[in-house]
PDB file of C-alpha atoms and ligand atoms in Angstrom:
ATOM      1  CA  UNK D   1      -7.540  -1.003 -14.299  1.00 74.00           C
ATOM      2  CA  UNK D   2      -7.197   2.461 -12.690  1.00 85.00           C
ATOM      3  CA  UNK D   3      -5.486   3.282 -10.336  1.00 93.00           C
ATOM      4  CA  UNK D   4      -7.207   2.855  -6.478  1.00 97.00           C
ATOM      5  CA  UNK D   5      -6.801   6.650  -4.985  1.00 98.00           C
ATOM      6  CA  UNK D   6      -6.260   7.619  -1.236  1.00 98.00           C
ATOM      7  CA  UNK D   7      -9.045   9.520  -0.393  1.00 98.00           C
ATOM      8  CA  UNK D   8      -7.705  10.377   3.262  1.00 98.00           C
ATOM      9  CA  UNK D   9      -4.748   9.911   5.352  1.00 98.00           C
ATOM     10  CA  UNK D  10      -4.832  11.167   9.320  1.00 98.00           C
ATOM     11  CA  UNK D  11      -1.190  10.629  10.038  1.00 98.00           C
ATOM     12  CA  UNK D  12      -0.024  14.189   9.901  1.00 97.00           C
ATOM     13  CA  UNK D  13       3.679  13.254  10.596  1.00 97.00           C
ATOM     14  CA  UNK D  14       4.321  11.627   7.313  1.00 98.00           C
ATOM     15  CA  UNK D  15       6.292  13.867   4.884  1.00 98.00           C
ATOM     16  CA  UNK D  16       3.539  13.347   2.650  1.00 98.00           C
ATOM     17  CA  UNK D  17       0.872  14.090   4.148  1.00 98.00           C
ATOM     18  CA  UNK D  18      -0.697  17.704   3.557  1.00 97.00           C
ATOM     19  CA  UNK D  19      -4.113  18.234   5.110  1.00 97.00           C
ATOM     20  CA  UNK D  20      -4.909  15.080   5.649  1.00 98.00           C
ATOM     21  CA  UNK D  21      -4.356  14.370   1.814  1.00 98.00           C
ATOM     22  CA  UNK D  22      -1.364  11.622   0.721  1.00 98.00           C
ATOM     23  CA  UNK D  23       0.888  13.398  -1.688  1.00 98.00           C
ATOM     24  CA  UNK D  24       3.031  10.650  -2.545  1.00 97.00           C
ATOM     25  CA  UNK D  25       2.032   9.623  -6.472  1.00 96.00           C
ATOM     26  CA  UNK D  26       2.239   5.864  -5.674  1.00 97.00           C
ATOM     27  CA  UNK D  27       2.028   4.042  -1.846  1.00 98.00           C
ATOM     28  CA  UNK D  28       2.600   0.659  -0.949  1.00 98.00           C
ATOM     29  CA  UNK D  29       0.794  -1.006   1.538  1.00 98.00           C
ATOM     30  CA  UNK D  30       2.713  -3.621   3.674  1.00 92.00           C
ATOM     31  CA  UNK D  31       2.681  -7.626   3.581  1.00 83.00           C
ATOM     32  CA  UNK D  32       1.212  -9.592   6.443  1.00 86.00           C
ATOM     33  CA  UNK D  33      -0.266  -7.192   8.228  1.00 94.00           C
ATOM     34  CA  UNK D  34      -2.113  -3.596   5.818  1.00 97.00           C
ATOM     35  CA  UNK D  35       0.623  -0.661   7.339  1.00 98.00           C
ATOM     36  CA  UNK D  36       1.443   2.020   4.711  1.00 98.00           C
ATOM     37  CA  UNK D  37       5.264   0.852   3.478  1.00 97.00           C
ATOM     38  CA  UNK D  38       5.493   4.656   2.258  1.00 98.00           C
ATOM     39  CA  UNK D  39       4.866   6.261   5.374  1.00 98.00           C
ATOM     40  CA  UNK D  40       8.270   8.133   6.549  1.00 97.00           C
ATOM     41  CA  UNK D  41       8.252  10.916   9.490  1.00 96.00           C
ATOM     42  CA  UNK D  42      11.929  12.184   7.555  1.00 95.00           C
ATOM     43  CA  UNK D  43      10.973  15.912   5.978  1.00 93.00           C
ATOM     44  CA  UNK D  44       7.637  17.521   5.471  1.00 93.00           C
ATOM     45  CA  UNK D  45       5.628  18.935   1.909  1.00 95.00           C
ATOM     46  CA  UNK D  46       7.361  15.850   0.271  1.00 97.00           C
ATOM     47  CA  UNK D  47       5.439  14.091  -2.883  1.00 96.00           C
ATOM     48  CA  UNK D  48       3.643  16.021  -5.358  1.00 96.00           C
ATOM     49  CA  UNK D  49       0.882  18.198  -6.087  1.00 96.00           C
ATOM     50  CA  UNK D  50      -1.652  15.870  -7.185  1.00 96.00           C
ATOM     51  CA  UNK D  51      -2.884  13.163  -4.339  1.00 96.00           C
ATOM     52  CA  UNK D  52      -1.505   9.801  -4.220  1.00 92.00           C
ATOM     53  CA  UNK D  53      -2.935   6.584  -5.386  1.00 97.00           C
ATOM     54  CA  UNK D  54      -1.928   2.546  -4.269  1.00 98.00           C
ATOM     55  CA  UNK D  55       1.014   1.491  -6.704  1.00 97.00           C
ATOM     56  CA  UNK D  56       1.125  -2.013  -5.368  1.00 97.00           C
ATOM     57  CA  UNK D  57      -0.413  -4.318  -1.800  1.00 98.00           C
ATOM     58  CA  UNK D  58       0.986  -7.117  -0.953  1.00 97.00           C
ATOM     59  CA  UNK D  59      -1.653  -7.792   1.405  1.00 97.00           C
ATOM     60  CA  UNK D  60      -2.694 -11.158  -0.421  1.00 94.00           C
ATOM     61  CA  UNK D  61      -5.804 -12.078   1.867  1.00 95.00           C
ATOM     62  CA  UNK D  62      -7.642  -8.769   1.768  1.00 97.00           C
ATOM     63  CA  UNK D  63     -10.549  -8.977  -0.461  1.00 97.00           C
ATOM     64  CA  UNK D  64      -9.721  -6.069  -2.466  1.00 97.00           C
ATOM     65  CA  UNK D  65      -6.096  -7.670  -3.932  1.00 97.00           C
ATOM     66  CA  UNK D  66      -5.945  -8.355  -6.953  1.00 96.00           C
ATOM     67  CA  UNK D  67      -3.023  -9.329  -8.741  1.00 96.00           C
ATOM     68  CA  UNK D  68      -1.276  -7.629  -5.761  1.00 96.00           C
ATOM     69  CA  UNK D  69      -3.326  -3.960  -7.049  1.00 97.00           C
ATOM     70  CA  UNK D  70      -5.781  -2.605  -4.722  1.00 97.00           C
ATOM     71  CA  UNK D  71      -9.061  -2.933  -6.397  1.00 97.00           C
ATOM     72  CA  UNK D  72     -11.097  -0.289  -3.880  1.00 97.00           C
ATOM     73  CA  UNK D  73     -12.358   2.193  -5.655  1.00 93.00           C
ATOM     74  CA  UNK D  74     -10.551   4.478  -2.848  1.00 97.00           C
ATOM     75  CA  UNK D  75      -8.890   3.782   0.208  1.00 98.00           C
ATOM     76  CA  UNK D  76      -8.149   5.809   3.801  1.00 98.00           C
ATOM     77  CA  UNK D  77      -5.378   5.475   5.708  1.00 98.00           C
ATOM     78  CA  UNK D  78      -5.044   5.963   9.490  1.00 98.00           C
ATOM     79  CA  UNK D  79      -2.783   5.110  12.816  1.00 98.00           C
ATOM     80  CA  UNK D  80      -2.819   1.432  13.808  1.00 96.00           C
ATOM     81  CA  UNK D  81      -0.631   1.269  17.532  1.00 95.00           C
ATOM     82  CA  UNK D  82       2.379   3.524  16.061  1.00 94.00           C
ATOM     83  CA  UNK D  83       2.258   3.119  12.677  1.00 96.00           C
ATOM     84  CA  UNK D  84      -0.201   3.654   9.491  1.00 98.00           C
ATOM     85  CA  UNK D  85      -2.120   1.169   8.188  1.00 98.00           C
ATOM     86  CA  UNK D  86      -4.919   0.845   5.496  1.00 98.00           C
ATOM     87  CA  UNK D  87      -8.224   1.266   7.247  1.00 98.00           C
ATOM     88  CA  UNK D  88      -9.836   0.048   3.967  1.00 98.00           C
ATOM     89  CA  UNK D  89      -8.486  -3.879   4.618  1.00 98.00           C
ATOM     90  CA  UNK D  90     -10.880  -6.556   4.895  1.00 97.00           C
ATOM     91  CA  UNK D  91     -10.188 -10.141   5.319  1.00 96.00           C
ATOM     92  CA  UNK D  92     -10.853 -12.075   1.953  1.00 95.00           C
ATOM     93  CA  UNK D  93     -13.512 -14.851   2.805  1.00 82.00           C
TER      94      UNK D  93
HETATM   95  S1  LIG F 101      -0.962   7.228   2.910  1.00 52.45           S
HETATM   96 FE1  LIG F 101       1.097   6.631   3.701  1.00 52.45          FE
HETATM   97  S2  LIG F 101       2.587   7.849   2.468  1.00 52.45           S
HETATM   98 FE2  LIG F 101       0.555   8.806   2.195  1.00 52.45          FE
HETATM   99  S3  LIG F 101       0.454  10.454   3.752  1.00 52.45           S
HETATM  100 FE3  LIG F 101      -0.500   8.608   4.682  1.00 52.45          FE
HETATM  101  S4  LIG F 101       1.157   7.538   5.782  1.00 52.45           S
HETATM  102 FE4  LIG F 101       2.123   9.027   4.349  1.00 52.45          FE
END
């Protein structure tokens, strides 16, 4: 399985963020509800050079979960009230 990518992120104040690109190697996205569990507002330029990808998402009733790995072939991530969530969630039927 290969690793889901994020293809954009809007929330400028995360330390990871870089033009709109996550820089973090590996995110996790949050339980009940989709927020980004790696999203912290504490430096700036953090992560790495390459763009980050979804290590784990404990979002268990979004269609893309599997195994608690985001199956999306790509996922953005956006504000949600004062936070970041996944903007890729959908409810599993
Ligand atoms: S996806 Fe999460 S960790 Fe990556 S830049 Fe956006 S808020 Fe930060």
């Amino acid at each position: 399985m290969d690793i889901s990518k994020v293809l954009a992120c809007s929330v400028n104040e995360c330390a990871f963020n870089r033009n709109k690109e996550c820089h973090a190697i590996a995110i996790n996205i949050g339980g009940h509800h989709p927020a980004c569990d790696t999203f912290t507002d504490h430096g700036h330029n953090a992560g790495a050079s390459e763009t980050g990808g979804i290590g784990a998402c404990k979002v268990k009733n979004c269609k893309f979960n599997s195994s608690l790995m985001c199956s999306a072939p790509g996922i953005t991530v956006g504000h949600h009230e004062n936070h970041a969530d996944c903007k890729t969630f959908i409810p599993a039927s």
